[in-house]
Structures are given as structure tokens and as C-alpha cells.
CSV table of C-alpha atoms in Angstrom, one decimal:
chain,number,residue,atom,x,y,z
A,27,UNK,CA,49.7,72.2,104.4
A,28,UNK,CA,51.5,71.5,101.2
A,29,UNK,CA,53.6,74.3,99.7
A,30,UNK,CA,52.5,74.8,96.1
A,31,UNK,CA,55.9,76.4,95.3
A,32,UNK,CA,58.6,74.3,97.1
A,33,UNK,CA,61.4,75.2,94.6
A,34,UNK,CA,60.7,78.9,94.8
A,35,UNK,CA,60.7,78.8,98.7
A,36,UNK,CA,64.0,76.9,98.8
A,37,UNK,CA,65.5,79.4,96.3
A,38,UNK,CA,64.4,82.3,98.5
A,39,UNK,CA,65.8,80.7,101.6
A,40,UNK,CA,69.1,80.1,99.8
A,41,UNK,CA,69.3,83.7,98.6
A,42,UNK,CA,68.5,84.9,102.1
A,43,UNK,CA,71.2,82.7,103.6
A,44,UNK,CA,73.7,83.8,100.9
A,45,UNK,CA,72.9,87.5,101.6
A,46,UNK,CA,73.2,87.1,105.3
A,47,UNK,CA,76.5,85.3,104.9
A,48,UNK,CA,77.8,88.0,102.6
A,49,UNK,CA,76.7,90.8,105.0
A,50,UNK,CA,78.5,88.9,107.8
A,51,UNK,CA,81.7,88.8,105.8
A,52,UNK,CA,81.5,92.5,104.9
A,53,UNK,CA,80.9,93.3,108.6
A,54,UNK,CA,83.9,91.2,109.7
A,55,UNK,CA,86.0,92.7,107.0
A,56,UNK,CA,85.2,96.2,108.1
A,57,UNK,CA,86.0,95.3,111.7
A,58,UNK,CA,89.3,93.8,110.5
A,59,UNK,CA,90.2,97.0,108.5
A,60,UNK,CA,89.5,99.2,111.6
A,61,UNK,CA,91.3,97.1,114.1
A,62,UNK,CA,94.3,96.5,111.8
A,63,UNK,CA,94.7,100.1,110.8
A,64,UNK,CA,94.2,101.5,114.3
A,65,UNK,CA,96.3,99.0,116.3
A,66,UNK,CA,98.6,97.1,114.0
A,67,UNK,CA,99.7,99.3,111.2
A,68,UNK,CA,103.0,101.3,111.6
A,69,UNK,CA,103.8,98.9,114.5
A,70,UNK,CA,104.9,95.7,112.8
A,71,UNK,CA,103.7,95.2,109.2
A,72,UNK,CA,106.1,97.8,107.8
A,73,UNK,CA,109.0,96.2,109.7
A,74,UNK,CA,108.3,92.7,108.5
A,75,UNK,CA,110.8,91.0,106.2
A,76,UNK,CA,108.3,91.1,103.3
A,77,UNK,CA,108.5,94.9,103.2
A,78,UNK,CA,112.3,94.9,102.9
A,79,UNK,CA,112.2,95.9,99.2
A,80,UNK,CA,110.4,99.3,99.6
A,81,UNK,CA,112.5,100.2,102.7
A,82,UNK,CA,115.7,99.5,100.9
A,83,UNK,CA,114.6,101.3,97.8
A,84,UNK,CA,114.2,104.5,99.8
A,85,UNK,CA,117.8,104.2,101.0
A,86,UNK,CA,119.6,102.9,97.9
A,87,UNK,CA,117.7,103.7,94.8
A,88,UNK,CA,116.4,107.3,95.2
A,89,UNK,CA,117.6,109.5,92.4
A,90,UNK,CA,120.2,106.9,91.5
A,91,UNK,CA,119.6,107.0,87.7
A,92,UNK,CA,122.6,107.8,85.4
A,93,UNK,CA,121.7,111.5,85.3
A,94,UNK,CA,121.5,111.6,89.1
A,95,UNK,CA,124.9,109.9,89.6
A,96,UNK,CA,126.5,112.3,87.1
A,97,UNK,CA,125.2,115.4,88.9
A,98,UNK,CA,126.1,114.1,92.4
A,99,UNK,CA,128.4,116.3,94.4
A,100,UNK,CA,129.5,116.3,98.1
A,101,UNK,CA,130.3,120.0,98.1
A,102,UNK,CA,127.7,121.8,96.0
A,103,UNK,CA,124.0,121.0,96.0
A,104,UNK,CA,123.4,122.9,92.8
A,105,UNK,CA,120.3,124.7,94.2
A,106,UNK,CA,119.3,128.0,92.7
A,107,UNK,CA,116.4,128.9,95.1
A,108,UNK,CA,115.8,128.1,98.8
A,109,UNK,CA,112.5,128.7,100.5
A,110,UNK,CA,113.3,128.7,104.3
A,111,UNK,CA,110.0,130.0,105.7
A,112,UNK,CA,107.6,127.9,107.9
A,113,UNK,CA,104.5,126.5,106.3
A,114,UNK,CA,101.3,128.4,105.7
A,115,UNK,CA,103.2,131.5,104.7
A,116,UNK,CA,102.8,131.0,101.0
A,117,UNK,CA,105.4,128.3,100.4
A,118,UNK,CA,103.0,126.2,98.3
A,119,UNK,CA,102.2,129.1,96.1
A,120,UNK,CA,105.9,129.9,95.7
A,121,UNK,CA,106.7,126.3,94.9
A,122,UNK,CA,104.0,126.3,92.2
A,123,UNK,CA,105.4,129.5,90.8
A,124,UNK,CA,109.0,128.3,90.6
A,125,UNK,CA,107.8,125.1,88.9
A,126,UNK,CA,105.9,127.2,86.4
A,127,UNK,CA,109.2,129.0,85.7
A,128,UNK,CA,110.7,125.6,84.8
A,129,UNK,CA,112.7,124.9,87.9
A,130,UNK,CA,112.9,121.4,89.2
A,131,UNK,CA,111.2,122.1,92.6
A,132,UNK,CA,110.9,119.9,95.7
A,133,UNK,CA,108.4,120.4,98.5
A,134,UNK,CA,108.1,118.1,101.5
A,135,UNK,CA,106.2,115.5,99.4
A,136,UNK,CA,109.3,114.9,97.2
A,137,UNK,CA,111.9,115.2,100.0
A,138,UNK,CA,110.4,112.4,102.0
A,139,UNK,CA,111.1,109.6,99.4
A,140,UNK,CA,114.0,111.1,97.4
A,141,UNK,CA,116.3,112.9,99.9
A,142,UNK,CA,115.4,111.3,103.2
A,143,UNK,CA,119.0,111.0,104.6
A,144,UNK,CA,119.3,114.8,104.2
A,145,UNK,CA,116.3,115.3,106.5
A,146,UNK,CA,117.6,113.4,109.5
A,147,UNK,CA,118.4,115.4,112.6
A,148,UNK,CA,122.2,114.6,112.6
A,149,UNK,CA,122.8,115.1,108.9
A,150,UNK,CA,125.8,117.1,107.7
A,151,UNK,CA,126.7,119.3,104.8
A,152,UNK,CA,128.2,116.5,102.8
A,153,UNK,CA,125.2,114.2,103.0
A,154,UNK,CA,122.8,117.1,102.3
A,155,UNK,CA,124.7,118.3,99.2
A,156,UNK,CA,125.1,114.7,97.9
A,157,UNK,CA,121.4,113.8,98.0
A,158,UNK,CA,120.1,117.2,96.8
A,159,UNK,CA,122.5,117.4,93.9
A,160,UNK,CA,121.9,113.7,93.0
A,161,UNK,CA,118.2,114.6,92.6
A,162,UNK,CA,119.1,117.6,90.4
A,163,UNK,CA,116.9,119.8,92.6
A,164,UNK,CA,116.9,123.5,91.6
A,165,UNK,CA,114.5,124.9,94.1
A,166,UNK,CA,113.5,123.6,97.5
A,167,UNK,CA,111.0,124.5,100.3
A,168,UNK,CA,112.6,123.4,103.6
A,169,UNK,CA,109.5,123.5,105.8
A,170,UNK,CA,108.7,121.9,108.1
A,171,UNK,CA,112.5,121.3,108.7
A,172,UNK,CA,113.5,124.9,108.4
A,173,UNK,CA,116.4,124.4,110.8
A,174,UNK,CA,118.3,122.9,107.8
A,175,UNK,CA,118.8,126.5,106.4
A,176,UNK,CA,122.5,126.8,107.6
A,177,UNK,CA,123.3,123.5,105.9
A,178,UNK,CA,121.5,124.5,102.8
A,179,UNK,CA,123.3,127.8,102.6
A,180,UNK,CA,126.7,126.2,103.2
A,181,UNK,CA,126.1,123.6,100.5
A,182,UNK,CA,124.5,126.1,98.0
A,183,UNK,CA,126.8,129.2,97.7
A,184,UNK,CA,125.0,130.5,94.6
A,185,UNK,CA,121.4,130.0,95.7
A,186,UNK,CA,119.0,132.9,96.2
A,187,UNK,CA,116.7,132.8,99.2
A,188,UNK,CA,113.0,133.8,99.2
A,189,UNK,CA,111.4,134.4,102.6
A,190,UNK,CA,107.6,134.1,102.2
A,191,UNK,CA,106.0,136.4,104.8
A,192,UNK,CA,102.7,136.5,106.6
A,193,UNK,CA,101.6,138.4,109.7
A,194,UNK,CA,101.4,136.2,112.8
A,195,UNK,CA,97.7,136.4,113.4
A,196,UNK,CA,96.6,135.1,110.0
A,197,UNK,CA,99.5,132.6,110.0
A,198,UNK,CA,98.4,131.2,113.4
A,199,UNK,CA,94.8,130.8,112.2
A,200,UNK,CA,95.8,129.2,109.0
A,201,UNK,CA,98.3,126.8,110.7
A,202,UNK,CA,95.8,125.6,113.2
A,203,UNK,CA,93.2,124.9,110.6
A,204,UNK,CA,95.7,123.3,108.3
A,205,UNK,CA,97.1,121.1,111.2
A,206,UNK,CA,93.6,119.7,111.9
A,207,UNK,CA,93.1,118.9,108.2
A,208,UNK,CA,96.5,117.2,108.0
A,209,UNK,CA,95.8,115.0,111.0
A,210,UNK,CA,92.4,114.1,109.9
A,211,UNK,CA,93.5,113.2,106.4
A,212,UNK,CA,96.5,111.3,107.6
A,213,UNK,CA,94.3,108.9,109.6
A,214,UNK,CA,91.7,108.6,106.8
A,215,UNK,CA,94.1,108.0,103.9
A,216,UNK,CA,97.5,106.9,105.2
A,217,UNK,CA,96.3,104.8,108.2
A,218,UNK,CA,92.8,103.6,107.4
A,219,UNK,CA,93.0,103.1,103.6
A,220,UNK,CA,96.6,102.9,102.5
A,221,UNK,CA,97.5,100.5,105.4
A,222,UNK,CA,96.1,97.7,103.1
A,223,UNK,CA,99.2,97.9,101.0
A,224,UNK,CA,101.6,97.2,103.9
A,225,UNK,CA,99.9,94.1,105.5
A,226,UNK,CA,101.2,91.7,102.8
A,227,UNK,CA,104.1,92.2,100.4
A,228,UNK,CA,102.1,93.8,97.6
A,229,UNK,CA,104.7,96.5,97.1
A,230,UNK,CA,107.6,94.1,96.8
A,231,UNK,CA,105.6,91.8,94.5
A,232,UNK,CA,104.6,94.6,92.2
A,233,UNK,CA,108.1,96.0,91.9
A,234,UNK,CA,109.7,92.6,91.4
A,235,UNK,CA,107.3,92.0,88.6
A,236,UNK,CA,107.3,95.4,86.9
A,237,UNK,CA,110.2,97.4,88.3
A,238,UNK,CA,108.0,100.5,88.2
A,239,UNK,CA,108.6,101.6,91.8
A,240,UNK,CA,112.4,101.3,91.4
A,241,UNK,CA,112.2,103.4,88.2
A,242,UNK,CA,110.0,106.0,89.9
A,243,UNK,CA,112.4,106.4,92.8
A,244,UNK,CA,115.5,106.4,90.7
A,245,UNK,CA,114.2,109.3,88.5
A,246,UNK,CA,113.1,111.5,91.5
A,247,UNK,CA,110.7,113.4,89.4
A,248,UNK,CA,108.5,116.0,91.3
A,249,UNK,CA,105.0,114.9,91.6
A,250,UNK,CA,103.0,117.0,94.0
A,251,UNK,CA,102.1,119.8,91.6
A,252,UNK,CA,98.9,120.3,89.6
A,253,UNK,CA,98.3,117.3,87.3
A,254,UNK,CA,101.8,115.9,88.0
A,255,UNK,CA,101.2,112.8,90.1
A,256,UNK,CA,100.4,109.5,88.3
A,257,UNK,CA,98.2,106.9,89.9
A,258,UNK,CA,101.4,104.9,90.8
A,259,UNK,CA,103.0,107.9,92.4
A,260,UNK,CA,99.9,108.5,94.5
A,261,UNK,CA,99.8,104.9,95.5
A,262,UNK,CA,103.4,104.9,96.6
A,263,UNK,CA,103.1,108.2,98.3
A,264,UNK,CA,100.3,107.1,100.6
A,265,UNK,CA,101.6,103.6,101.0
A,266,UNK,CA,105.2,104.2,102.1
A,267,UNK,CA,106.6,107.6,101.0
A,268,UNK,CA,104.9,109.4,103.8
A,269,UNK,CA,106.2,106.9,106.4
A,270,UNK,CA,109.5,108.8,106.3
A,271,UNK,CA,107.8,111.7,107.9
A,272,UNK,CA,107.6,109.8,111.2
A,273,UNK,CA,111.1,108.3,111.0
A,274,UNK,CA,112.5,108.3,114.5
A,275,UNK,CA,115.8,109.8,113.4
A,276,UNK,CA,114.0,112.7,111.7
A,277,UNK,CA,112.4,114.0,114.9
A,278,UNK,CA,110.0,116.3,113.1
A,279,UNK,CA,108.0,116.9,116.2
A,280,UNK,CA,110.9,118.7,117.9
A,281,UNK,CA,112.4,120.6,115.0
A,282,UNK,CA,111.7,123.5,112.6
A,283,UNK,CA,108.2,124.7,112.5
A,284,UNK,CA,107.2,122.7,115.5
A,285,UNK,CA,109.6,124.6,117.7
A,286,UNK,CA,107.4,127.6,117.3
A,287,UNK,CA,104.5,125.9,119.1
A,288,UNK,CA,104.4,126.0,122.8
A,289,UNK,CA,101.9,126.0,125.7
A,290,UNK,CA,98.1,125.9,125.5
A,291,UNK,CA,97.9,128.7,123.1
A,292,UNK,CA,99.7,126.6,120.5
A,293,UNK,CA,102.0,129.1,118.8
A,294,UNK,CA,104.0,131.9,120.2
A,295,UNK,CA,104.5,135.2,118.3
A,296,UNK,CA,108.0,135.8,119.6
A,297,UNK,CA,109.1,132.4,118.3
A,298,UNK,CA,107.5,133.0,114.9
A,299,UNK,CA,109.2,136.4,114.5
A,300,UNK,CA,112.5,135.0,115.8
A,301,UNK,CA,112.4,132.3,113.1
A,302,UNK,CA,111.9,135.0,110.4
A,303,UNK,CA,114.6,137.2,111.9
A,304,UNK,CA,117.1,134.3,111.9
A,305,UNK,CA,116.6,134.0,108.1
A,306,UNK,CA,117.3,137.7,107.7
A,307,UNK,CA,120.5,137.4,109.8
A,308,UNK,CA,121.8,134.3,108.0
A,309,UNK,CA,121.2,135.4,104.4
A,310,UNK,CA,123.1,138.3,102.8
A,311,UNK,CA,120.7,141.1,101.8
A,312,UNK,CA,121.6,140.8,98.1
A,313,UNK,CA,120.5,137.1,98.1
A,314,UNK,CA,117.3,137.6,100.0
A,315,UNK,CA,113.8,138.4,98.8
A,316,UNK,CA,110.9,139.0,101.3
A,317,UNK,CA,107.8,138.0,99.4
A,318,UNK,CA,104.1,138.4,100.5
A,319,UNK,CA,102.0,136.3,98.2
A,320,UNK,CA,99.0,138.5,98.9
A,321,UNK,CA,100.7,141.7,97.7
A,322,UNK,CA,103.6,140.7,95.4
A,323,UNK,CA,103.4,139.0,92.0
A,324,UNK,CA,105.3,137.7,89.0
A,325,UNK,CA,107.4,140.8,88.4
A,326,UNK,CA,108.8,140.9,91.9
A,327,UNK,CA,109.8,137.2,91.6
A,328,UNK,CA,111.2,137.2,88.1
A,329,UNK,CA,113.3,140.3,88.5
A,330,UNK,CA,114.9,138.9,91.7
A,331,UNK,CA,115.7,135.6,90.0
A,332,UNK,CA,116.8,137.2,86.7
A,333,UNK,CA,114.0,135.5,84.6
A,334,UNK,CA,112.1,137.2,81.8
A,335,UNK,CA,108.9,139.1,82.7
A,336,UNK,CA,105.8,137.1,82.5
A,337,UNK,CA,102.9,138.0,80.2
A,338,UNK,CA,100.6,140.7,81.5
A,339,UNK,CA,97.5,139.5,83.2
A,340,UNK,CA,99.0,136.1,84.2
A,341,UNK,CA,97.8,135.4,87.7
A,342,UNK,CA,100.2,134.2,90.4
A,343,UNK,CA,99.4,130.6,91.5
A,344,UNK,CA,97.4,130.0,94.7
A,345,UNK,CA,96.9,126.3,94.7
A,346,UNK,CA,95.7,126.0,98.3
A,347,UNK,CA,92.1,126.7,99.2
A,348,UNK,CA,90.3,127.2,102.6
A,349,UNK,CA,87.6,124.9,101.3
A,350,UNK,CA,90.0,122.0,100.8
A,351,UNK,CA,89.1,119.0,103.0
A,352,UNK,CA,92.7,117.6,103.1
A,353,UNK,CA,95.4,120.3,102.9
A,354,UNK,CA,97.2,117.7,100.8
A,355,UNK,CA,98.7,118.9,97.6
A,356,UNK,CA,99.0,115.5,96.0
A,357,UNK,CA,95.3,114.7,96.5
A,358,UNK,CA,94.0,118.1,95.8
A,359,UNK,CA,95.9,118.3,92.5
A,360,UNK,CA,94.8,114.9,91.2
A,361,UNK,CA,91.9,114.1,89.0
A,362,UNK,CA,88.6,112.6,90.2
A,363,UNK,CA,89.3,109.4,88.2
A,364,UNK,CA,92.7,109.0,90.0
A,365,UNK,CA,91.1,109.5,93.4
A,366,UNK,CA,88.3,106.9,92.8
A,367,UNK,CA,90.8,104.4,91.4
A,368,UNK,CA,93.2,104.9,94.3
A,369,UNK,CA,90.5,104.4,96.9
A,370,UNK,CA,89.1,101.3,95.0
A,371,UNK,CA,92.6,99.8,95.0
A,372,UNK,CA,93.2,100.3,98.7
A,373,UNK,CA,89.7,98.9,99.6
A,374,UNK,CA,90.3,95.9,97.2
A,375,UNK,CA,93.6,95.1,98.9
A,376,UNK,CA,91.9,95.3,102.3
A,377,UNK,CA,89.3,92.7,101.1
A,378,UNK,CA,92.1,90.5,99.7
A,379,UNK,CA,94.1,90.7,102.9
A,380,UNK,CA,91.0,89.7,104.9
A,381,UNK,CA,90.3,86.8,102.6
A,382,UNK,CA,93.9,85.6,102.7
A,383,UNK,CA,94.2,85.7,106.4
A,384,UNK,CA,90.8,84.1,106.9
A,385,UNK,CA,91.9,81.3,104.6
A,386,UNK,CA,95.2,81.0,106.5
A,387,UNK,CA,93.4,80.9,109.8
A,388,UNK,CA,90.9,78.2,108.6
A,389,UNK,CA,93.8,76.1,107.2
A,390,UNK,CA,95.7,76.4,110.5
A,391,UNK,CA,92.6,75.3,112.5
A,392,UNK,CA,92.1,72.4,110.1
A,393,UNK,CA,95.7,71.2,110.4
A,394,UNK,CA,95.6,71.5,114.2
A,395,UNK,CA,92.4,69.5,114.5
A,396,UNK,CA,93.8,66.8,112.2
A,397,UNK,CA,96.9,66.7,114.2
A,398,UNK,CA,94.9,66.5,117.4
A,399,UNK,CA,92.7,63.7,116.2
A,400,UNK,CA,95.7,61.7,114.9
A,401,UNK,CA,97.3,62.0,118.4
A,402,UNK,CA,94.1,60.9,120.1
A,403,UNK,CA,93.8,57.9,117.8
A,404,UNK,CA,97.4,56.8,118.6
A,405,UNK,CA,96.6,56.9,122.3
């Protein structure tokens, strides 16, 4: 039987073959992303020579602008406010309030890239004061490394201390829920998506071409607050800032907040209350404010700090929400446009990584076959 439409049939077959080939590539790319993120990332790509630039930037460039060098001191951190309480006690609300009062405030998101040497387990007063003063930090939340309080007090003789308080029962429930969110979001964003930026030297190439990452780190500007983070800061945060959290010399799992957890029950009330009591014993009463974000407000805070009273009716900030999927201040405080753009960039880099490695594999096979055939011909 003669096909009356041979051209149409061949076009259909060609489109079908193209579609099947494209679907096969997409399937292989998805398998690549999963296998790479689960089994390779954090093991060797971050330690490869092509990622030397971002690693060195964290050590040498953080807060090293002219203003930072001028403010650097080995004896006085320059802090005005220290928040020594464990997480989920209202620290995020207090950090937001201090930022609204105009203080340059660091939470853990800023500490990881900008003052990393001060977070290591064997740090000392000189190192701590040097890095905090260089970043011109005025207020800082120590959690989860709340064991740094003695160093912070020694290096900050003029700082006032705010102990954010919460009863153990509600703190335990909040901490367990927040911990599950943190772990889930870490694997989704930092491991599965952001791993694409670490496979090949995209960070080094971008910074060598633009200098933007060096500038960002040298300024040390807080970025975790509402509307603060730019797309570049979000990209860097998930790509390599957060890696400092798992630095082997930091030993986060055995320090600070994590020392309160024990046994199958997860958290022990005696350890929680002992941590709070230690703060009360270390800090002179005239420098200490015990603050419950559910019962206290602007007047209690501003009077303690010596700031002007805030306008009547101004609500105290509560940036965290139980409905949040992530428990991540940087993500939750960003715009929808930034989120979509960031995910698109990470996925595009995964596709490019897959294409580059597929091409490299095909080239290697071609060269090997050519070499094998030439050897056979000689024989």
C-alpha cells in the first residue's frame, strides 16, 4: 500500500524520535542530579582545586573593606547587645527588632560567612574580638553556639545582654518542629538544588569576571532580614556560605544548643534551665534583660537599651510563622521573584553540568577508541 502522505509520516516519526530522545536526556539528567547531590556533593567537589577561590574568600576577604580594617580590634569587639539564648526562644524576633532600631545585627546566617574563625571550637578572645569588630557588628545572636558567651562578654565590656525566655514545654515543641523543617529544607535547597554551583567552578568564574562575591564578603552587610537579601546573596548563601555550618572544626553537633538534647526524648528540661541559669550567673544584673516576646514589647526593650520610645501602636516584629515550610529566614524574607529566579539558576546549572560531563565522557570514549584502533592497526 502506498502512503499518500510520505512527508507527513516522516515528519511525525522525526518528531517522535526527537521527543523520545529529549525525554531520555531529561530522565538521565534527573538521575544525575539525584545521584550527584546525594552521593558526591560535600564529599569532593567543594574540595576540588577549582573551588579554591570561594574557600579562600571566606578566610581572607570577609569584612576586609577599608571601614572593617579601621574598626578592627584585638581587645574590644564593639558589641552593644548580645543575645545568648538558645534558638526558638524569640531570638529571630529580637534580631529583627534590633535591626529596626538601626543596629547592625548578625544572626547565624551572617556569622557563617563573615566571622567563621570566631565560631570554631578552639577560638579565643583575641580572634573573636578581631573578627566581630572588623565586621562592625553592634548586636549578635550567639545561637546555636551559645557556649561562646564567656568569650563574648570578655571581649565586649560595654555590651548589654538580652535573655529571650520561653517555657520549656513550648520551646521543646517548637524546637522539634523547627529541626525537622531545617533538615528537610537543607536537603532540598543546599544539597539537591544548590549543589549544581559546586560541581564545576561557576563561583570562581563569576567572581573572577565580576568581583561581586569578593565585594559582598568584604562589606559584610547583614542580609537575612525582611527584604535585605539580594539574589546574589541568596545564591552565595545556599551555594557555599552554609557549608561553614558543617565545618569539622566548628563541631556544632556537640556544642551550644545541641548539648541540651539527650536520649530518646530529645531535650532535657534540666539542661535547658541550666543553660538559662548560666546566663544569669555570668551576666551582672544591671546588664541583663529577661525578655519574653509573647508578653514584652518595644517599651521594655528601648528603655533597657536607652533608645527613644517607639510610636504607640507599633507592633513588635514576629517574622517566624508556624506555617512556614522552611524555617529559613533568608528564604522566607525574600520575594517570589527572587525564589523563582534562584531555583531556575540552580536547575540551569544542573543541566549545564550534565551536558558538559556528558560531552566530556563522549570525547574521552572517542579518543580512547581512536587510540585503540591506531594501536590495532600498528599491530
